[in-house]
Coordinates of C-alpha atoms in Angstrom, one line a residue:
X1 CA 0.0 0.0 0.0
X2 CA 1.1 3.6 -0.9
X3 CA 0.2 6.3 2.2
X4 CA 0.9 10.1 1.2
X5 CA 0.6 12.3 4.4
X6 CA 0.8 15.7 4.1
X7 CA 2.7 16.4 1.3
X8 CA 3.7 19.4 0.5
X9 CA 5.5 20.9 -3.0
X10 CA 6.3 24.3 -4.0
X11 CA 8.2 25.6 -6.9
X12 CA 9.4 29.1 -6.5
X13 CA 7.0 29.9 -3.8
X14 CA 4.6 28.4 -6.0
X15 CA 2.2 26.0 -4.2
X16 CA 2.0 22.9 -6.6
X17 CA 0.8 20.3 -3.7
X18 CA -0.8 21.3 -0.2
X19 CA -1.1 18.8 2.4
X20 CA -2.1 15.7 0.5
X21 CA -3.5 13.0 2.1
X22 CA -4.5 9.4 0.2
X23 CA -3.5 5.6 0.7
X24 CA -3.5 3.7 -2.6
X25 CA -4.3 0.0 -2.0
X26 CA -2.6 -3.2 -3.5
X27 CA -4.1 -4.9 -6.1
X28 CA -6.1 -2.1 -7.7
X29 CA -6.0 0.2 -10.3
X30 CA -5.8 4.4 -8.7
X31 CA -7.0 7.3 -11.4
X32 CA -6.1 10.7 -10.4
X33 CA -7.6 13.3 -12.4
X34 CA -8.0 16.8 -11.8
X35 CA -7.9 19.9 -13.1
X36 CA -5.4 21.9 -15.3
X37 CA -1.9 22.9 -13.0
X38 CA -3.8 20.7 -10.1
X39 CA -0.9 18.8 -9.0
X40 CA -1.2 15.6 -11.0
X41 CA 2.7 15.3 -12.2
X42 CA 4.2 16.2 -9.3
X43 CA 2.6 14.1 -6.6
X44 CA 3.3 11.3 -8.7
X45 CA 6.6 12.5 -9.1
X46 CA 6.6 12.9 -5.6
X47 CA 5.7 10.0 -4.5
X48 CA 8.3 8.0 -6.9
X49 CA 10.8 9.8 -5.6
X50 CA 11.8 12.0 -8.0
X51 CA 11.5 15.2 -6.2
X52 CA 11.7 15.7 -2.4
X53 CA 8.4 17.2 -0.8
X54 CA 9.1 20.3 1.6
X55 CA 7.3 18.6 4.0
X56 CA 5.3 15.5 4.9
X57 CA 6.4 11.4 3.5
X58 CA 5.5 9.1 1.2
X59 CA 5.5 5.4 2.3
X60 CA 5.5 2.4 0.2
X61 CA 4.8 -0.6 2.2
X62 CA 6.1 1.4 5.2
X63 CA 9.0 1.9 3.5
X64 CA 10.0 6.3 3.0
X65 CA 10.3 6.5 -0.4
X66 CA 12.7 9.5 -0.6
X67 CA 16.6 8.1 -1.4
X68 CA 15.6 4.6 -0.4
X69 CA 16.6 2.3 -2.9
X70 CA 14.4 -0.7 -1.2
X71 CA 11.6 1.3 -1.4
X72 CA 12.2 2.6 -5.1
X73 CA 12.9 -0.6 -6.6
X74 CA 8.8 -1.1 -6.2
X75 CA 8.4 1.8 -8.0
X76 CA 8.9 2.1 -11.8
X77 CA 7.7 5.7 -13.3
X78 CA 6.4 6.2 -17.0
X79 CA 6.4 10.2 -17.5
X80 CA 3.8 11.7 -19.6
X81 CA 6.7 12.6 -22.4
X82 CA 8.7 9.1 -23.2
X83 CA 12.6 9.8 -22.3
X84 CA 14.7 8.0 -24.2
X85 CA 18.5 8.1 -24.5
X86 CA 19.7 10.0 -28.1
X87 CA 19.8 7.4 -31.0
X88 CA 18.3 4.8 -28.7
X89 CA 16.2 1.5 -30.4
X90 CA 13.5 -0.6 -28.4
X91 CA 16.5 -2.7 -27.8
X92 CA 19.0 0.0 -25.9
X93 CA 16.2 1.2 -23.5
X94 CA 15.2 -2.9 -23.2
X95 CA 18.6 -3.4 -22.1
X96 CA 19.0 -0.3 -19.5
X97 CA 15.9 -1.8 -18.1
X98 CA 17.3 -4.8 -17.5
X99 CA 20.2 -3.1 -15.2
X100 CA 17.9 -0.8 -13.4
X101 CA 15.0 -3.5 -12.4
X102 CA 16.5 -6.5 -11.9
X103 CA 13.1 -8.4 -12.8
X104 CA 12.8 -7.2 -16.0
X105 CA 11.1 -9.8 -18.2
X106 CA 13.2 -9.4 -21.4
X107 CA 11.7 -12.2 -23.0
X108 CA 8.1 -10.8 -22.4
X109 CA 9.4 -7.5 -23.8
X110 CA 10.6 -8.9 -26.8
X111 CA 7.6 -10.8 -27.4
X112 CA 5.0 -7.7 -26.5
X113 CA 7.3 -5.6 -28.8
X114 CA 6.8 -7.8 -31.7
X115 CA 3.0 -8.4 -31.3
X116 CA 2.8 -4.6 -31.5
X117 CA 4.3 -4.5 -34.2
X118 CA 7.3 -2.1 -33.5
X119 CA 11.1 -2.2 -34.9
X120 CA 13.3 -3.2 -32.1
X121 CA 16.2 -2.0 -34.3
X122 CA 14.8 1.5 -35.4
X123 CA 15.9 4.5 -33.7
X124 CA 13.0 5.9 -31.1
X125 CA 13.4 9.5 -32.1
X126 CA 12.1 8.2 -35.6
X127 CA 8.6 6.8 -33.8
X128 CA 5.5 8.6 -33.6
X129 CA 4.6 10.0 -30.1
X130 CA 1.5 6.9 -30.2
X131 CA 4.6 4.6 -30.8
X132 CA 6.9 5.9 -28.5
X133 CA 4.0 6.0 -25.5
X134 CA 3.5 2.1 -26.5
X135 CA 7.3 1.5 -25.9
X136 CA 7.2 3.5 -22.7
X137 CA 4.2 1.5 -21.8
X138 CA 5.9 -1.9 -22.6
X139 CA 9.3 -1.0 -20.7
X140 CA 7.1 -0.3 -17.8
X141 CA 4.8 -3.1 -17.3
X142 CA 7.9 -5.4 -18.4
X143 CA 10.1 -4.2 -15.2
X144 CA 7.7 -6.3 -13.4
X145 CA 7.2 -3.7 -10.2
X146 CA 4.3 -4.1 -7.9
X147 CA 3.7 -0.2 -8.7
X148 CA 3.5 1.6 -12.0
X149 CA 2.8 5.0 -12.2
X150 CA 1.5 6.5 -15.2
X151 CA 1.1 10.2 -16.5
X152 CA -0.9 10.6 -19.1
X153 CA -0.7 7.3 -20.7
X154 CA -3.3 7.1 -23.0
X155 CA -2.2 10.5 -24.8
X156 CA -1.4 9.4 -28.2
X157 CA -2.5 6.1 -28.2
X158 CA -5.7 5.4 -31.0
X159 CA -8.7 3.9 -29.7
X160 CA -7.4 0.0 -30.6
X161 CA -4.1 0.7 -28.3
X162 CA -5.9 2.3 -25.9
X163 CA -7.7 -0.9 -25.2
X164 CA -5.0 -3.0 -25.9
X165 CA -2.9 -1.0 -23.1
X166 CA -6.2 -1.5 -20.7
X167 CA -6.0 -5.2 -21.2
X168 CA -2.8 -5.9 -20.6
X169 CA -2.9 -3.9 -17.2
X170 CA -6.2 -6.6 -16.4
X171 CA -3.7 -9.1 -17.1
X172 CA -1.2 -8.1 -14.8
X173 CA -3.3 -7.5 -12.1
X174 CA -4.7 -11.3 -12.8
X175 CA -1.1 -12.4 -12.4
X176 CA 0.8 -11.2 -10.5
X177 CA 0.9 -8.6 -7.5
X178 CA 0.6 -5.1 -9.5
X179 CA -0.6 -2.2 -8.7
X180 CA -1.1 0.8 -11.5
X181 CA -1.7 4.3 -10.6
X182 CA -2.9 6.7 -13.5
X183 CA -2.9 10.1 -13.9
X184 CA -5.8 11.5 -16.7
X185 CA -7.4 14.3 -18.4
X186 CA -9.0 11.1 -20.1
X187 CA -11.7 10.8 -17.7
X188 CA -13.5 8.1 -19.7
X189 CA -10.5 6.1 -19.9
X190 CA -10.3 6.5 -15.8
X191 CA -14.0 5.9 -15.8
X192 CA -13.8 2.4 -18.0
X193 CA -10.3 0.7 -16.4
X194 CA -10.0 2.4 -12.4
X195 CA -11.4 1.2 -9.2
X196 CA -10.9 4.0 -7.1
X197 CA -10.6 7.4 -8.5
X198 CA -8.6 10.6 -6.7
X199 CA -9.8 14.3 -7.3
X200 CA -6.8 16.9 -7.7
X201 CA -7.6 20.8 -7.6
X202 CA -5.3 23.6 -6.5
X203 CA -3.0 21.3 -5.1
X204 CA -4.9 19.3 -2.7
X205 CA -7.2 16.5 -3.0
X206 CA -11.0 16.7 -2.8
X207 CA -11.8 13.4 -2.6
X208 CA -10.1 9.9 -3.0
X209 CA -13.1 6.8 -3.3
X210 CA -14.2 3.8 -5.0
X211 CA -15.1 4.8 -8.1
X212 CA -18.5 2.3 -7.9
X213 CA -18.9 4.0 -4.2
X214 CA -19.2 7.4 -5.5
X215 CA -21.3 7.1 -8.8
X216 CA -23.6 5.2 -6.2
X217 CA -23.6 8.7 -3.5
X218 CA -24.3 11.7 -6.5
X219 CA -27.1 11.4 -8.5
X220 CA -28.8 13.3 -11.5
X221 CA -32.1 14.2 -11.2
X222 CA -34.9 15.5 -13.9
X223 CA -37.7 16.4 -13.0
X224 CA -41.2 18.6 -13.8
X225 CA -42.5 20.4 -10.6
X226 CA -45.2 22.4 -11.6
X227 CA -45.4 24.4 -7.9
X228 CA -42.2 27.0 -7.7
X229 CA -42.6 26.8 -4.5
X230 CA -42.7 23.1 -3.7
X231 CA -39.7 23.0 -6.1
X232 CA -37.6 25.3 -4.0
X233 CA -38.1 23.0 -1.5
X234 CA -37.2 20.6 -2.9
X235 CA -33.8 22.4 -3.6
X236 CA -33.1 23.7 -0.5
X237 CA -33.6 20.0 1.1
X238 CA -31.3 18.3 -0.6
X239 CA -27.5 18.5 -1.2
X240 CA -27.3 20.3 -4.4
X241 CA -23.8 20.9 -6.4
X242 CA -25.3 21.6 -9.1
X243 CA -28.8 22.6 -11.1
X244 CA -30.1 23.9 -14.3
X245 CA -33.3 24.8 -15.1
X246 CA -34.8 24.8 -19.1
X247 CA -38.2 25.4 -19.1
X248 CA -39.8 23.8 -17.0
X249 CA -37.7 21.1 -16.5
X250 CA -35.5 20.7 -14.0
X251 CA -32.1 19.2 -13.7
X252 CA -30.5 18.5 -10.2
X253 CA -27.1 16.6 -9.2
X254 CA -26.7 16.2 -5.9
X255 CA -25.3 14.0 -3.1
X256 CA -26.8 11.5 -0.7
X257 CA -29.1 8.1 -0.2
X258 CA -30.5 7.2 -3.4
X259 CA -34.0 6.5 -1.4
X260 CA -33.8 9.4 0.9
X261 CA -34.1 12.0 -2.4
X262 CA -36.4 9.7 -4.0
X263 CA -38.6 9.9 -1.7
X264 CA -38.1 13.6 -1.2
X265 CA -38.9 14.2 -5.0
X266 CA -41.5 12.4 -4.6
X267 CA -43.1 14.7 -1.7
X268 CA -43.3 17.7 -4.2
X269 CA -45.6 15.8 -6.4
X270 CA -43.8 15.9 -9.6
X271 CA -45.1 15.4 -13.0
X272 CA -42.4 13.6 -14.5
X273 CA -39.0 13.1 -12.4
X274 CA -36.4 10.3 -13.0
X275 CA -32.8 9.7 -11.7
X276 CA -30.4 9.1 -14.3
X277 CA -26.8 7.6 -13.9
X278 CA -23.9 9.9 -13.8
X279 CA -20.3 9.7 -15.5
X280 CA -17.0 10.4 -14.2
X281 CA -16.9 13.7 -16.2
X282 CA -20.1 15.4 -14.7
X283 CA -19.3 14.2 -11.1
X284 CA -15.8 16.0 -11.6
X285 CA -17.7 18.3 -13.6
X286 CA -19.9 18.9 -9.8
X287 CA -17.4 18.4 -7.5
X288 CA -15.0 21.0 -8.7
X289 CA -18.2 23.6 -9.6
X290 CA -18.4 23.1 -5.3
X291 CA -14.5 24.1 -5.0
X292 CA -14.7 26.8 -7.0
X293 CA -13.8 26.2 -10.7
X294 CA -16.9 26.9 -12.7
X295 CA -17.1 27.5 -16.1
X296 CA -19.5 30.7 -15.5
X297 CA -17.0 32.7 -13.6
X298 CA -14.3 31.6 -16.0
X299 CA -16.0 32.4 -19.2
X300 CA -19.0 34.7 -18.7

């Protein structure tokens, strides 16, 4: 398990990460999303121990991460650009691999690289960035780490990768102990592969939850309530982030017991009023609306 407590990150007097709190568990797969300049990068920079937070600790499996080569070697990092060395092939990075984690599967490499269909021989810097985020991909889940952190790694990739990357992190988790963390804008590609989902915004998390736990608390409501004022009731008894009116119909997410505001819709004797499932996008959508970040006071 991965604990982050406290961290904090600035760059220039620039807060990037403030007092972060979340525990990753084993065997599942972590999204973190959030929004633009949130904090994304660097906490998973952070807590691969890249950089040094200014103050609180990341632990892997107790361990400090932080110049702590036992707790490193648990760790391997894919960045959201793919670094390779100048003039490198498939093959040259394949090898370094092999020195830096010493259970690197060559042999599963070699045969992943060739059911991709991918030169082992050709120079990176002549791949397209899909091609080079499949490499990056391949080193990764091929070093055999019981944590892979990924930033970004879906940028690039076509729809057919996409879902070939998805399945292959399925397989690892089927067979060995592996645990992928994944930091999105892609929130459908969170949405369709993560079990527990983190929110990022202005450097500190909002939330951290099962991903099925959450859709199962926020709810989107439509509804036709012919009395205004039984309909501002209605609004002002349950835990609203967000609502829209067209019409006469009105459109509600909010938070709590799926009964509970069934039965409160219910109460204002609606004429039509159904509760609809929610994606990933409109609950970030909502949550970060709450903290702040609405398009309304950004555009209009």
């Amino acid at each position: 398990m991965i604990r982050i407590e406290e961290v904090t990150k600035k760059f220039d007097g620039i807060l990037a990460l403030d007092h972060v709190n979340a525990q990753i568990h084993e065997n599942s797969i972590f999204g973190l999303v959030g929004t633009n300049g949130a904090g994304k990068s660097t906490l998973l920079r952070v807590a691969s121990g890249v950089l040094r937070p200014e103050q609180g600790q990341v632990l892997v499996d107790e361990l400090p991460v932080w110049e702590n080569p036992q707790a490193k070697e648990k760790i391997c990092f894919i960045p959201d650009t793919a670094w390779f060395f100048p003039n490198a092939t498939a093959n040259v990075m394949r090898d370094y691999y092999r020195i830096v984690f010493p259970g690197f599967d060559q042999a599963r490499f070699d045969d992943l690289i060739a059911k991709f269909e991918l030169d082992p021989r050709r120079k990176l810097s002549t791949f397209s960035k899909g091609m080079k985020k499949q490499v990056s991909v391949l080193l990764g889940i091929c070093a055999n780490t019981e944590y892979l952190f990924c930033d970004e790694t879906f940028d690039g990739l076509d729809p057919v990768m996409r879902q070939t990357v998805k399945s292959l992190f399925a397989s690892e988790l089927l067979n060995r102990k592996f645990t992928p963390v994944i930091a999105s804008h892609s929130l459908r590609e969170i949405e369709d592969i993560c079990d527990h989902v983190g929110l990022l915004h202005k450097g500190g998390i909002l939330f951290a939850r099962d991903l099925d736990e959450m859709k199962l608390g926020i709810h989107k409501i439509q509804c036709v309530i012919p009395d205004a004022v039984l309909e501002e009731e209605l609004l002002s008894e349950l835990e609203v982030l967000q609502h829209d009116k067209r019409g006469s119909l009105l459109t509600v997410i909010v938070r709590g017991d799926y009964d509970e505001v069934l039965r409160k819709i219910q109460e204002k004797q609606p004429l039509f009023s159904e509760i609809l499932p929610l994606t990933l996008e409109e609950i970030f959508i909502s949550e970060t609306e709450v903290a702040g970040y609405d398009i309304k006071n950004l555009v209009f």
